PDB file of C-alpha atoms in Angstrom:
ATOM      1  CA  UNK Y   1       0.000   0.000   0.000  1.00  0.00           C
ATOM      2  CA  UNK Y   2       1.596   3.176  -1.055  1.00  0.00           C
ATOM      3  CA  UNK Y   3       2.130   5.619   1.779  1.00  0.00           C
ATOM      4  CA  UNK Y   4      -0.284   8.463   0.615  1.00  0.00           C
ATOM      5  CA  UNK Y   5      -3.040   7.597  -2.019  1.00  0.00           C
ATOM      6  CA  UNK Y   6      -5.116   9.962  -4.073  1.00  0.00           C
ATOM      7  CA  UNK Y   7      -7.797   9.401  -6.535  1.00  0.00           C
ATOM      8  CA  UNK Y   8      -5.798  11.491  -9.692  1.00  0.00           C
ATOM      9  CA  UNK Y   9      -9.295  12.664 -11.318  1.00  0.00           C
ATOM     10  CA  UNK Y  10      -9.660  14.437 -13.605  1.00  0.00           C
ATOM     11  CA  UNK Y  11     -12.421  16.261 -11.831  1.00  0.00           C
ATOM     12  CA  UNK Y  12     -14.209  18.765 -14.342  1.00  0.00           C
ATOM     13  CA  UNK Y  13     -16.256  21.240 -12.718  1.00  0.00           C
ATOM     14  CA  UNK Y  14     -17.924  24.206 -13.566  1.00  0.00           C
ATOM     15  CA  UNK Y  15     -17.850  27.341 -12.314  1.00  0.00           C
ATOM     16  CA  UNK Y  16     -19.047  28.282  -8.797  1.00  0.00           C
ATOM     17  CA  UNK Y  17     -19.098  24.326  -7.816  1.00  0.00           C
ATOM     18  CA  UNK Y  18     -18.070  22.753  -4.555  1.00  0.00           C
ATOM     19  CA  UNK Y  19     -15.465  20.127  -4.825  1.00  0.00           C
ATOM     20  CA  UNK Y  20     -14.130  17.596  -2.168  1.00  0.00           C
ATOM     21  CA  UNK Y  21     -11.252  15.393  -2.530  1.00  0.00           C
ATOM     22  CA  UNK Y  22      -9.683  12.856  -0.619  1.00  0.00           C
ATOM     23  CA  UNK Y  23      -6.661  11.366   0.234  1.00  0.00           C
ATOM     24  CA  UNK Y  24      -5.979   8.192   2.553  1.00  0.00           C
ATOM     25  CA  UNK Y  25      -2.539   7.815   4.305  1.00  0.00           C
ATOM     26  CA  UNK Y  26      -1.186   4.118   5.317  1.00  0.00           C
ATOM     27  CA  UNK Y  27       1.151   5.576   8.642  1.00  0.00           C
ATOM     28  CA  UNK Y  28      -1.401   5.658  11.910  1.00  0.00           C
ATOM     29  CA  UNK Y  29       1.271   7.656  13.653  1.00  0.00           C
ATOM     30  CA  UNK Y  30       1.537  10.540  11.093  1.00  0.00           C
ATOM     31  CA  UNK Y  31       1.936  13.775  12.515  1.00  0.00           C
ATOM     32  CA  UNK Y  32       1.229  16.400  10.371  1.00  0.00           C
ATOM     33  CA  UNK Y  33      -0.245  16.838   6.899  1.00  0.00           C
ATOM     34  CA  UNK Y  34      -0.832  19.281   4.220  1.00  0.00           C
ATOM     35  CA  UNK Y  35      -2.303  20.549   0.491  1.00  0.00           C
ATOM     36  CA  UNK Y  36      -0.084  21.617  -1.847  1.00  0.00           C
ATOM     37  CA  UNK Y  37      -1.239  23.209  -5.250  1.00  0.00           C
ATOM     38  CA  UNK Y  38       0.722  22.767  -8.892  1.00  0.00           C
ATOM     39  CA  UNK Y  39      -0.211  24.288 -11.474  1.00  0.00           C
ATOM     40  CA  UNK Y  40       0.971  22.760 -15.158  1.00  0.00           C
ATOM     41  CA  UNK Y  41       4.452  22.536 -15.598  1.00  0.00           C
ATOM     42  CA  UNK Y  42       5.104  24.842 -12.433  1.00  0.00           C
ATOM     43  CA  UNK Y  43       6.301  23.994  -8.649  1.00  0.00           C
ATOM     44  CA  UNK Y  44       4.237  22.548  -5.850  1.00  0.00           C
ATOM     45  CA  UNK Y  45       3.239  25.607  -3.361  1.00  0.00           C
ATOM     46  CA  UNK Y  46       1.524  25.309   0.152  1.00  0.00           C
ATOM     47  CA  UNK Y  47      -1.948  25.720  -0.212  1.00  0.00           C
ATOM     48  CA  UNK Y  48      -2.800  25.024   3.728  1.00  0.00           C
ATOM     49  CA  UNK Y  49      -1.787  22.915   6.466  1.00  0.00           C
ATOM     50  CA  UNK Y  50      -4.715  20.355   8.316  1.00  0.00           C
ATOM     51  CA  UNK Y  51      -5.768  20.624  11.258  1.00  0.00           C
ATOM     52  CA  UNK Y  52      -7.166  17.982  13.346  1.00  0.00           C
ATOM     53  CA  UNK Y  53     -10.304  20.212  14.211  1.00  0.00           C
ATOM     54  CA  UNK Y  54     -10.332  21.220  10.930  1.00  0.00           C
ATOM     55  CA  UNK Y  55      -9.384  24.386   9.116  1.00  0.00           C
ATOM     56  CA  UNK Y  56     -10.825  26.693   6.647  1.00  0.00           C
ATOM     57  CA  UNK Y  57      -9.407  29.401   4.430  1.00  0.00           C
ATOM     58  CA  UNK Y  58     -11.503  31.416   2.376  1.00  0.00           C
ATOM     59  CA  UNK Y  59     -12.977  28.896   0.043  1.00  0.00           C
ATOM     60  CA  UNK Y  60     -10.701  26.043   1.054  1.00  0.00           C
ATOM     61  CA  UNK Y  61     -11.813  23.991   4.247  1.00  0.00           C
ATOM     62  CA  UNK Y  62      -9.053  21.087   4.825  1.00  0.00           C
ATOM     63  CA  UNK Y  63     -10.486  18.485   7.391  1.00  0.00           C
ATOM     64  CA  UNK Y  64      -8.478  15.710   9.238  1.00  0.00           C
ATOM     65  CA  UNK Y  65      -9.869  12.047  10.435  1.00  0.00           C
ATOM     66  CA  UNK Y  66      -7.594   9.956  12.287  1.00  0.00           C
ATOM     67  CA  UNK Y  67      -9.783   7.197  12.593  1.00  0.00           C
ATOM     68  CA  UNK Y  68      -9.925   6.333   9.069  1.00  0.00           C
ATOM     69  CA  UNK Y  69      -6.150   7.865   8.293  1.00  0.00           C
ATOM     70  CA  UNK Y  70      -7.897  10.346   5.385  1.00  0.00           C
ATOM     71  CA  UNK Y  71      -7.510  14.021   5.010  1.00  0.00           C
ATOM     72  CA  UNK Y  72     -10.045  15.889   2.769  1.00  0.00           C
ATOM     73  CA  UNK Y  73      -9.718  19.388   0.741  1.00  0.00           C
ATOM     74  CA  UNK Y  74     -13.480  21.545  -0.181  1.00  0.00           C
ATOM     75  CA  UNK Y  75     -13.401  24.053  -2.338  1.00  0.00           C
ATOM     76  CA  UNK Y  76     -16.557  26.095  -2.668  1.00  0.00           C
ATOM     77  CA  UNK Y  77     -17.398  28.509  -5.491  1.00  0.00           C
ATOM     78  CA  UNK Y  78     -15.000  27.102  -7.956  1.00  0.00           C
ATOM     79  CA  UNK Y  79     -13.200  29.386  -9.985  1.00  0.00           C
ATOM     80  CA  UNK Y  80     -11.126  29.161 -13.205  1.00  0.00           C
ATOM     81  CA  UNK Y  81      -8.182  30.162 -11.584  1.00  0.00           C
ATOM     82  CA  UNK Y  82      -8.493  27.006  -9.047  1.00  0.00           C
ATOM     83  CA  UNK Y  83      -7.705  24.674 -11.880  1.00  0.00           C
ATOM     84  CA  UNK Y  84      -4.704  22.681 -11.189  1.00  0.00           C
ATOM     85  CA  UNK Y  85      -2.913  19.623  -9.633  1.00  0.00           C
ATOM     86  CA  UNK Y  86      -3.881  19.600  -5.641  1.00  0.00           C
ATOM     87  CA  UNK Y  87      -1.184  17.378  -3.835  1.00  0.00           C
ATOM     88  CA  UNK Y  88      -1.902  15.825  -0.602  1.00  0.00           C
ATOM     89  CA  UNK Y  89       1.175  15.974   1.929  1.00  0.00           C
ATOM     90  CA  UNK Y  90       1.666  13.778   4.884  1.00  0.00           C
ATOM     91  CA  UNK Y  91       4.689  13.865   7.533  1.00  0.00           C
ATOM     92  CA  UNK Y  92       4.524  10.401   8.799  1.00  0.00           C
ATOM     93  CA  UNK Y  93       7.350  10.249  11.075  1.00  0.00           C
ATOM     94  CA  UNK Y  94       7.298  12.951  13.490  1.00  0.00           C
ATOM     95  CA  UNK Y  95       9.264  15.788  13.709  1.00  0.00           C
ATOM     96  CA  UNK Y  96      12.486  14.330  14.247  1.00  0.00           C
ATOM     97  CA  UNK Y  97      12.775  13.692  10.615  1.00  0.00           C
ATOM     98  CA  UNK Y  98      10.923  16.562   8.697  1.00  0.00           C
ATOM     99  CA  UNK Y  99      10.012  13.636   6.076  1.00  0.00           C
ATOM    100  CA  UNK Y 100       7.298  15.159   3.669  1.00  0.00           C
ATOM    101  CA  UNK Y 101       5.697  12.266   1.597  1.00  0.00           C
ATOM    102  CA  UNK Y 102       3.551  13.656  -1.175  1.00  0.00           C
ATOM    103  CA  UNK Y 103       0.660  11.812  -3.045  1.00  0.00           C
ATOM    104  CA  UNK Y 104      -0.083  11.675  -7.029  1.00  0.00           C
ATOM    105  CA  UNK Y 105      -2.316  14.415  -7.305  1.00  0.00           C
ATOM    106  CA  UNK Y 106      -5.634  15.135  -7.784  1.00  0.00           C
ATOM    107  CA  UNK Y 107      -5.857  17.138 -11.181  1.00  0.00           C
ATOM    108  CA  UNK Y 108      -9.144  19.795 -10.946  1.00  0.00           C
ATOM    109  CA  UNK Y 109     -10.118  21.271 -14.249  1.00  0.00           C
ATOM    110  CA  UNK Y 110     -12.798  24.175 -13.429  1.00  0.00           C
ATOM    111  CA  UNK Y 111     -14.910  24.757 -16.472  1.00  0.00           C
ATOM    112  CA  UNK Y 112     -16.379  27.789 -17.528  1.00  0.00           C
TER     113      UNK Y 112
ATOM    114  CA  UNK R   1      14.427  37.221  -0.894  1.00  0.00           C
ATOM    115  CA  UNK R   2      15.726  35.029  -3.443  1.00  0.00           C
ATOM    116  CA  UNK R   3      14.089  31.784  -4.324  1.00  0.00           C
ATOM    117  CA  UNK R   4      15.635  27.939  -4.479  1.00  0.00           C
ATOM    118  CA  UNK R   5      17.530  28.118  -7.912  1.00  0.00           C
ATOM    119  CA  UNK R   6      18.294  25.309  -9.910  1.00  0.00           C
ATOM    120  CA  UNK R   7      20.261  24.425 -12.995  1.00  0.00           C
ATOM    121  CA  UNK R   8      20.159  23.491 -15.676  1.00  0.00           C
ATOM    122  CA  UNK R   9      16.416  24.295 -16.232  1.00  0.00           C
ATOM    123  CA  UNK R  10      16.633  21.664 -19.472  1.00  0.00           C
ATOM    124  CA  UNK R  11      18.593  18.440 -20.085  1.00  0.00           C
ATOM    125  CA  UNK R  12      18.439  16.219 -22.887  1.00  0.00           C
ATOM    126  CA  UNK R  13      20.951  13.418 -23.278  1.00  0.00           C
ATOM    127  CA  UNK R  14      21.226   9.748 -24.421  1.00  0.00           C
ATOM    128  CA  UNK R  15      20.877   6.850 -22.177  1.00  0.00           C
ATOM    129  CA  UNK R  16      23.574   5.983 -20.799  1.00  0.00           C
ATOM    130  CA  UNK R  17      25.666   9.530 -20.230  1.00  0.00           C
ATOM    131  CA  UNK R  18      25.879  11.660 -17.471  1.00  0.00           C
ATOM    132  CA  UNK R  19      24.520  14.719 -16.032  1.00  0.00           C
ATOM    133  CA  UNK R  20      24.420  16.535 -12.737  1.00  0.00           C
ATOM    134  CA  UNK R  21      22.157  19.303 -11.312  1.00  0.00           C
ATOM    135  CA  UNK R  22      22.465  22.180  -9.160  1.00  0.00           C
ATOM    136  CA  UNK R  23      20.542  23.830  -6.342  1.00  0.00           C
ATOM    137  CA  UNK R  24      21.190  26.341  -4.106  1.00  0.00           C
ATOM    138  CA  UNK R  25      18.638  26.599  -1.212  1.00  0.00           C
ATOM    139  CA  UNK R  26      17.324  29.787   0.539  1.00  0.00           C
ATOM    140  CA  UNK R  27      19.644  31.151   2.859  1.00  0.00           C
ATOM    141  CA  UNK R  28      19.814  29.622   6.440  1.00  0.00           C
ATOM    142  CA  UNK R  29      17.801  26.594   5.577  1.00  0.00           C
ATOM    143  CA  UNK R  30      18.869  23.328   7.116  1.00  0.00           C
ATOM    144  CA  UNK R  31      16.620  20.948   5.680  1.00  0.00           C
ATOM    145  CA  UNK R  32      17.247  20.859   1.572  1.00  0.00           C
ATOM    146  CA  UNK R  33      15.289  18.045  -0.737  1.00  0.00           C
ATOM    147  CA  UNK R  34      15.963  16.640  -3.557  1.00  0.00           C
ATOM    148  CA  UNK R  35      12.463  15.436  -5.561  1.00  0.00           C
ATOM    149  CA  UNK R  36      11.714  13.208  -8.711  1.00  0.00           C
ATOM    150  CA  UNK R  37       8.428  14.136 -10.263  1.00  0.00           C
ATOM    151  CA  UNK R  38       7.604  11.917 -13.259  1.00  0.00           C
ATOM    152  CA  UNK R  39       5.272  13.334 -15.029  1.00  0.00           C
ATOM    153  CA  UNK R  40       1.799  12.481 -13.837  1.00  0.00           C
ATOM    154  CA  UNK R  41       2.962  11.825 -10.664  1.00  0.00           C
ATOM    155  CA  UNK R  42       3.394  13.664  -7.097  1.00  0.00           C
ATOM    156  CA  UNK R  43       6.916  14.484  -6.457  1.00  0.00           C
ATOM    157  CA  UNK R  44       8.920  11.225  -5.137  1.00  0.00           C
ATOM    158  CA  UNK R  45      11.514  12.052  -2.459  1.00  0.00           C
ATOM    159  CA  UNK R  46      14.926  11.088  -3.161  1.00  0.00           C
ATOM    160  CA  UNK R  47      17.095  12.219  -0.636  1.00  0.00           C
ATOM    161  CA  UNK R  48      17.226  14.467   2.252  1.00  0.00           C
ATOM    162  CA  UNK R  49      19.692  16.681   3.886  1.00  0.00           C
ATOM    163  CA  UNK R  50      19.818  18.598   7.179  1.00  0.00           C
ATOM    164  CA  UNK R  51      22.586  20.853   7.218  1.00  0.00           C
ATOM    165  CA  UNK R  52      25.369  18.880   5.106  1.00  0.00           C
ATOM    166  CA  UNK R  53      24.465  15.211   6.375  1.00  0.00           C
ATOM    167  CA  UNK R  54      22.096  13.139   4.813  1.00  0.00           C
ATOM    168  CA  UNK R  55      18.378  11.985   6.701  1.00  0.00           C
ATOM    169  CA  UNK R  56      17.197   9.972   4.032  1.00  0.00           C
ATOM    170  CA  UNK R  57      18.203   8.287   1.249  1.00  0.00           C
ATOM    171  CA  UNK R  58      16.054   5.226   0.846  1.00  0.00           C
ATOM    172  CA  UNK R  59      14.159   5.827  -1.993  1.00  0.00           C
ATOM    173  CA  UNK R  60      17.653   6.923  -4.003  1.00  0.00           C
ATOM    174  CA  UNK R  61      18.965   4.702  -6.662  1.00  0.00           C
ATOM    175  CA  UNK R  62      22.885   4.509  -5.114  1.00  0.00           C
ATOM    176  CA  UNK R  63      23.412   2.430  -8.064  1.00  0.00           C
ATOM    177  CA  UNK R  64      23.341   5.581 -10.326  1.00  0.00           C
ATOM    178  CA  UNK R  65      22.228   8.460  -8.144  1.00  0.00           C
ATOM    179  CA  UNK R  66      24.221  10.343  -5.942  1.00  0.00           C
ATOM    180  CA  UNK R  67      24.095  13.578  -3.874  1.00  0.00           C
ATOM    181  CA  UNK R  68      26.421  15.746  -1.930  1.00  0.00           C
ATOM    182  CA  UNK R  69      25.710  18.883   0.161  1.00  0.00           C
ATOM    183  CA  UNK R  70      29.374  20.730   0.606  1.00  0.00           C
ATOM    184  CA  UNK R  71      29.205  23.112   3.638  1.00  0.00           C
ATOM    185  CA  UNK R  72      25.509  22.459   3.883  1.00  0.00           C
ATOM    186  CA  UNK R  73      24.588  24.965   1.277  1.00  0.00           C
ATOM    187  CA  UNK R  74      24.429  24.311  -2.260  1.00  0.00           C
ATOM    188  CA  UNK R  75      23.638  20.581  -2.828  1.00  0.00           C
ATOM    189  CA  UNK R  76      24.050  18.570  -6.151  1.00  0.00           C
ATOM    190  CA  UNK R  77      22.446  15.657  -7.926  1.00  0.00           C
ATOM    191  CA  UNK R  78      24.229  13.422 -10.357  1.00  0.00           C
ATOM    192  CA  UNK R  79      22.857  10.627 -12.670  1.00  0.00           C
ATOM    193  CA  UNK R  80      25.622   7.977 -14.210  1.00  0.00           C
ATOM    194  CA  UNK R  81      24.508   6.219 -16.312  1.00  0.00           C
ATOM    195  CA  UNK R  82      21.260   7.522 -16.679  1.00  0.00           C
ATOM    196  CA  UNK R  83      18.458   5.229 -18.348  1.00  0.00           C
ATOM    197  CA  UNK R  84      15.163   6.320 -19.740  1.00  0.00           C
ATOM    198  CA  UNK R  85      13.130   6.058 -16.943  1.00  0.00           C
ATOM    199  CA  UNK R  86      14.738   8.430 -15.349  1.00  0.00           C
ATOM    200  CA  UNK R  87      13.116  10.985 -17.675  1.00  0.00           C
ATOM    201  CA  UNK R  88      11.375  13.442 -15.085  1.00  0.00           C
ATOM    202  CA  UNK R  89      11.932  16.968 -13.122  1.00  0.00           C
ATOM    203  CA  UNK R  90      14.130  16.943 -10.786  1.00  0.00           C
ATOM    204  CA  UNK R  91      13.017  19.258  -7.991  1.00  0.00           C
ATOM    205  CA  UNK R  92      14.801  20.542  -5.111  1.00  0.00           C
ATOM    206  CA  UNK R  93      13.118  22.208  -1.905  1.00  0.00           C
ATOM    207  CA  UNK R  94      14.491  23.829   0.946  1.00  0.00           C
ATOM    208  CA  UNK R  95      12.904  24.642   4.251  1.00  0.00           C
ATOM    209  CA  UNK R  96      13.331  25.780   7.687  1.00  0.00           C
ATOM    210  CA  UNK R  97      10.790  24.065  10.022  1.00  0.00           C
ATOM    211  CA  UNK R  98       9.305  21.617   7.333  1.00  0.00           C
ATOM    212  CA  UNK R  99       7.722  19.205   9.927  1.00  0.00           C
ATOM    213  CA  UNK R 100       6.201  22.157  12.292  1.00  0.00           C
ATOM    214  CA  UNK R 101       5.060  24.496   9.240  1.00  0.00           C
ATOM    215  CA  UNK R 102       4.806  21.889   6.313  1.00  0.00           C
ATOM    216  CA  UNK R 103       6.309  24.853   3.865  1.00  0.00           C
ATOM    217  CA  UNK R 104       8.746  23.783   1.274  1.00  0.00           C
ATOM    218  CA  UNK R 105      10.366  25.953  -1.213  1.00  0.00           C
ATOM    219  CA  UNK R 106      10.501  24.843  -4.369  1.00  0.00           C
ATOM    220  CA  UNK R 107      12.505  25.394  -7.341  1.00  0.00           C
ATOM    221  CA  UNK R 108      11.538  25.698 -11.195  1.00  0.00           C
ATOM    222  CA  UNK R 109      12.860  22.027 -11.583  1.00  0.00           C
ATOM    223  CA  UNK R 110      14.999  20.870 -13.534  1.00  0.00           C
ATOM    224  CA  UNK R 111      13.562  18.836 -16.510  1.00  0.00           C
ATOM    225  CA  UNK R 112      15.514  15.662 -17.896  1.00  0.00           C
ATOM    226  CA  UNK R 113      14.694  13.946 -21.359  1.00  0.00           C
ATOM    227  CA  UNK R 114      17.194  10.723 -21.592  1.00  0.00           C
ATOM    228  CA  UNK R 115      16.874   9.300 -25.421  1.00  0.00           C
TER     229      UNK R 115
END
Protein backbone atom coordinates (compact mmCIF):
# COMPACT_ATOMS: atom_id res chain seq x y z
CA UNK A 1 0.00 0.00 0.00
CA UNK A 2 1.60 3.18 -1.05
CA UNK A 3 2.13 5.62 1.78
CA UNK A 4 -0.28 8.46 0.61
CA UNK A 5 -3.04 7.60 -2.02
CA UNK A 6 -5.12 9.96 -4.07
CA UNK A 7 -7.80 9.40 -6.53
CA UNK A 8 -5.80 11.49 -9.69
CA UNK A 9 -9.29 12.66 -11.32
CA UNK A 10 -9.66 14.44 -13.61
CA UNK A 11 -12.42 16.26 -11.83
CA UNK A 12 -14.21 18.76 -14.34
CA UNK A 13 -16.26 21.24 -12.72
CA UNK A 14 -17.92 24.21 -13.57
CA UNK A 15 -17.85 27.34 -12.31
CA UNK A 16 -19.05 28.28 -8.80
CA UNK A 17 -19.10 24.33 -7.82
CA UNK A 18 -18.07 22.75 -4.55
CA UNK A 19 -15.47 20.13 -4.83
CA UNK A 20 -14.13 17.60 -2.17
CA UNK A 21 -11.25 15.39 -2.53
CA UNK A 22 -9.68 12.86 -0.62
CA UNK A 23 -6.66 11.37 0.23
CA UNK A 24 -5.98 8.19 2.55
CA UNK A 25 -2.54 7.81 4.30
CA UNK A 26 -1.19 4.12 5.32
CA UNK A 27 1.15 5.58 8.64
CA UNK A 28 -1.40 5.66 11.91
CA UNK A 29 1.27 7.66 13.65
CA UNK A 30 1.54 10.54 11.09
CA UNK A 31 1.94 13.77 12.51
CA UNK A 32 1.23 16.40 10.37
CA UNK A 33 -0.24 16.84 6.90
CA UNK A 34 -0.83 19.28 4.22
CA UNK A 35 -2.30 20.55 0.49
CA UNK A 36 -0.08 21.62 -1.85
CA UNK A 37 -1.24 23.21 -5.25
CA UNK A 38 0.72 22.77 -8.89
CA UNK A 39 -0.21 24.29 -11.47
CA UNK A 40 0.97 22.76 -15.16
CA UNK A 41 4.45 22.54 -15.60
CA UNK A 42 5.10 24.84 -12.43
CA UNK A 43 6.30 23.99 -8.65
CA UNK A 44 4.24 22.55 -5.85
CA UNK A 45 3.24 25.61 -3.36
CA UNK A 46 1.52 25.31 0.15
CA UNK A 47 -1.95 25.72 -0.21
CA UNK A 48 -2.80 25.02 3.73
CA UNK A 49 -1.79 22.92 6.47
CA UNK A 50 -4.72 20.36 8.32
CA UNK A 51 -5.77 20.62 11.26
CA UNK A 52 -7.17 17.98 13.35
CA UNK A 53 -10.30 20.21 14.21
CA UNK A 54 -10.33 21.22 10.93
CA UNK A 55 -9.38 24.39 9.12
CA UNK A 56 -10.82 26.69 6.65
CA UNK A 57 -9.41 29.40 4.43
CA UNK A 58 -11.50 31.42 2.38
CA UNK A 59 -12.98 28.90 0.04
CA UNK A 60 -10.70 26.04 1.05
CA UNK A 61 -11.81 23.99 4.25
CA UNK A 62 -9.05 21.09 4.82
CA UNK A 63 -10.49 18.49 7.39
CA UNK A 64 -8.48 15.71 9.24
CA UNK A 65 -9.87 12.05 10.44
CA UNK A 66 -7.59 9.96 12.29
CA UNK A 67 -9.78 7.20 12.59
CA UNK A 68 -9.93 6.33 9.07
CA UNK A 69 -6.15 7.87 8.29
CA UNK A 70 -7.90 10.35 5.38
CA UNK A 71 -7.51 14.02 5.01
CA UNK A 72 -10.04 15.89 2.77
CA UNK A 73 -9.72 19.39 0.74
CA UNK A 74 -13.48 21.54 -0.18
CA UNK A 75 -13.40 24.05 -2.34
CA UNK A 76 -16.56 26.10 -2.67
CA UNK A 77 -17.40 28.51 -5.49
CA UNK A 78 -15.00 27.10 -7.96
CA UNK A 79 -13.20 29.39 -9.99
CA UNK A 80 -11.13 29.16 -13.21
CA UNK A 81 -8.18 30.16 -11.58
CA UNK A 82 -8.49 27.01 -9.05
CA UNK A 83 -7.70 24.67 -11.88
CA UNK A 84 -4.70 22.68 -11.19
CA UNK A 85 -2.91 19.62 -9.63
CA UNK A 86 -3.88 19.60 -5.64
CA UNK A 87 -1.18 17.38 -3.84
CA UNK A 88 -1.90 15.82 -0.60
CA UNK A 89 1.17 15.97 1.93
CA UNK A 90 1.67 13.78 4.88
CA UNK A 91 4.69 13.87 7.53
CA UNK A 92 4.52 10.40 8.80
CA UNK A 93 7.35 10.25 11.07
CA UNK A 94 7.30 12.95 13.49
CA UNK A 95 9.26 15.79 13.71
CA UNK A 96 12.49 14.33 14.25
CA UNK A 97 12.77 13.69 10.62
CA UNK A 98 10.92 16.56 8.70
CA UNK A 99 10.01 13.64 6.08
CA UNK A 100 7.30 15.16 3.67
CA UNK A 101 5.70 12.27 1.60
CA UNK A 102 3.55 13.66 -1.18
CA UNK A 103 0.66 11.81 -3.05
CA UNK A 104 -0.08 11.68 -7.03
CA UNK A 105 -2.32 14.42 -7.30
CA UNK A 106 -5.63 15.13 -7.78
CA UNK A 107 -5.86 17.14 -11.18
CA UNK A 108 -9.14 19.79 -10.95
CA UNK A 109 -10.12 21.27 -14.25
CA UNK A 110 -12.80 24.17 -13.43
CA UNK A 111 -14.91 24.76 -16.47
CA UNK A 112 -16.38 27.79 -17.53
CA UNK B 1 14.43 37.22 -0.89
CA UNK B 2 15.73 35.03 -3.44
CA UNK B 3 14.09 31.78 -4.32
CA UNK B 4 15.63 27.94 -4.48
CA UNK B 5 17.53 28.12 -7.91
CA UNK B 6 18.29 25.31 -9.91
CA UNK B 7 20.26 24.43 -13.00
CA UNK B 8 20.16 23.49 -15.68
CA UNK B 9 16.42 24.30 -16.23
CA UNK B 10 16.63 21.66 -19.47
CA UNK B 11 18.59 18.44 -20.08
CA UNK B 12 18.44 16.22 -22.89
CA UNK B 13 20.95 13.42 -23.28
CA UNK B 14 21.23 9.75 -24.42
CA UNK B 15 20.88 6.85 -22.18
CA UNK B 16 23.57 5.98 -20.80
CA UNK B 17 25.67 9.53 -20.23
CA UNK B 18 25.88 11.66 -17.47
CA UNK B 19 24.52 14.72 -16.03
CA UNK B 20 24.42 16.53 -12.74
CA UNK B 21 22.16 19.30 -11.31
CA UNK B 22 22.46 22.18 -9.16
CA UNK B 23 20.54 23.83 -6.34
CA UNK B 24 21.19 26.34 -4.11
CA UNK B 25 18.64 26.60 -1.21
CA UNK B 26 17.32 29.79 0.54
CA UNK B 27 19.64 31.15 2.86
CA UNK B 28 19.81 29.62 6.44
CA UNK B 29 17.80 26.59 5.58
CA UNK B 30 18.87 23.33 7.12
CA UNK B 31 16.62 20.95 5.68
CA UNK B 32 17.25 20.86 1.57
CA UNK B 33 15.29 18.04 -0.74
CA UNK B 34 15.96 16.64 -3.56
CA UNK B 35 12.46 15.44 -5.56
CA UNK B 36 11.71 13.21 -8.71
CA UNK B 37 8.43 14.14 -10.26
CA UNK B 38 7.60 11.92 -13.26
CA UNK B 39 5.27 13.33 -15.03
CA UNK B 40 1.80 12.48 -13.84
CA UNK B 41 2.96 11.82 -10.66
CA UNK B 42 3.39 13.66 -7.10
CA UNK B 43 6.92 14.48 -6.46
CA UNK B 44 8.92 11.23 -5.14
CA UNK B 45 11.51 12.05 -2.46
CA UNK B 46 14.93 11.09 -3.16
CA UNK B 47 17.10 12.22 -0.64
CA UNK B 48 17.23 14.47 2.25
CA UNK B 49 19.69 16.68 3.89
CA UNK B 50 19.82 18.60 7.18
CA UNK B 51 22.59 20.85 7.22
CA UNK B 52 25.37 18.88 5.11
CA UNK B 53 24.47 15.21 6.37
CA UNK B 54 22.10 13.14 4.81
CA UNK B 55 18.38 11.98 6.70
CA UNK B 56 17.20 9.97 4.03
CA UNK B 57 18.20 8.29 1.25
CA UNK B 58 16.05 5.23 0.85
CA UNK B 59 14.16 5.83 -1.99
CA UNK B 60 17.65 6.92 -4.00
CA UNK B 61 18.96 4.70 -6.66
CA UNK B 62 22.89 4.51 -5.11
CA UNK B 63 23.41 2.43 -8.06
CA UNK B 64 23.34 5.58 -10.33
CA UNK B 65 22.23 8.46 -8.14
CA UNK B 66 24.22 10.34 -5.94
CA UNK B 67 24.10 13.58 -3.87
CA UNK B 68 26.42 15.75 -1.93
CA UNK B 69 25.71 18.88 0.16
CA UNK B 70 29.37 20.73 0.61
CA UNK B 71 29.20 23.11 3.64
CA UNK B 72 25.51 22.46 3.88
CA UNK B 73 24.59 24.96 1.28
CA UNK B 74 24.43 24.31 -2.26
CA UNK B 75 23.64 20.58 -2.83
CA UNK B 76 24.05 18.57 -6.15
CA UNK B 77 22.45 15.66 -7.93
CA UNK B 78 24.23 13.42 -10.36
CA UNK B 79 22.86 10.63 -12.67
CA UNK B 80 25.62 7.98 -14.21
CA UNK B 81 24.51 6.22 -16.31
CA UNK B 82 21.26 7.52 -16.68
CA UNK B 83 18.46 5.23 -18.35
CA UNK B 84 15.16 6.32 -19.74
CA UNK B 85 13.13 6.06 -16.94
CA UNK B 86 14.74 8.43 -15.35
CA UNK B 87 13.12 10.99 -17.68
CA UNK B 88 11.37 13.44 -15.08
CA UNK B 89 11.93 16.97 -13.12
CA UNK B 90 14.13 16.94 -10.79
CA UNK B 91 13.02 19.26 -7.99
CA UNK B 92 14.80 20.54 -5.11
CA UNK B 93 13.12 22.21 -1.91
CA UNK B 94 14.49 23.83 0.95
CA UNK B 95 12.90 24.64 4.25
CA UNK B 96 13.33 25.78 7.69
CA UNK B 97 10.79 24.06 10.02
CA UNK B 98 9.30 21.62 7.33
CA UNK B 99 7.72 19.20 9.93
CA UNK B 100 6.20 22.16 12.29
CA UNK B 101 5.06 24.50 9.24
CA UNK B 102 4.81 21.89 6.31
CA UNK B 103 6.31 24.85 3.86
CA UNK B 104 8.75 23.78 1.27
CA UNK B 105 10.37 25.95 -1.21
CA UNK B 106 10.50 24.84 -4.37
CA UNK B 107 12.50 25.39 -7.34
CA UNK B 108 11.54 25.70 -11.20
CA UNK B 109 12.86 22.03 -11.58
CA UNK B 110 15.00 20.87 -13.53
CA UNK B 111 13.56 18.84 -16.51
CA UNK B 112 15.51 15.66 -17.90
CA UNK B 113 14.69 13.95 -21.36
CA UNK B 114 17.19 10.72 -21.59
CA UNK B 115 16.87 9.30 -25.42
Amino acid sequence: RKEVEQDPGPFNVPEGATVAFNCTYSNSASQSFFWYRQDCRKEPKLLMSVYSSGNEDGRFTAQLNRASQYISLLIRDSKLSDSATYLCVVNPYGGATNKLIFGTGTLLAVQP
Amino acid sequence: EAGVAQSPRYKIIEKRQSVAFWCNPISGHATLYWYQQILGQGPKLLIQFQNNGVVDDSQLPKDRFSAERLKGVDSTLKIQPAKLEDSAVYLCASSFRPAVTGELFFGEGSRLTVL
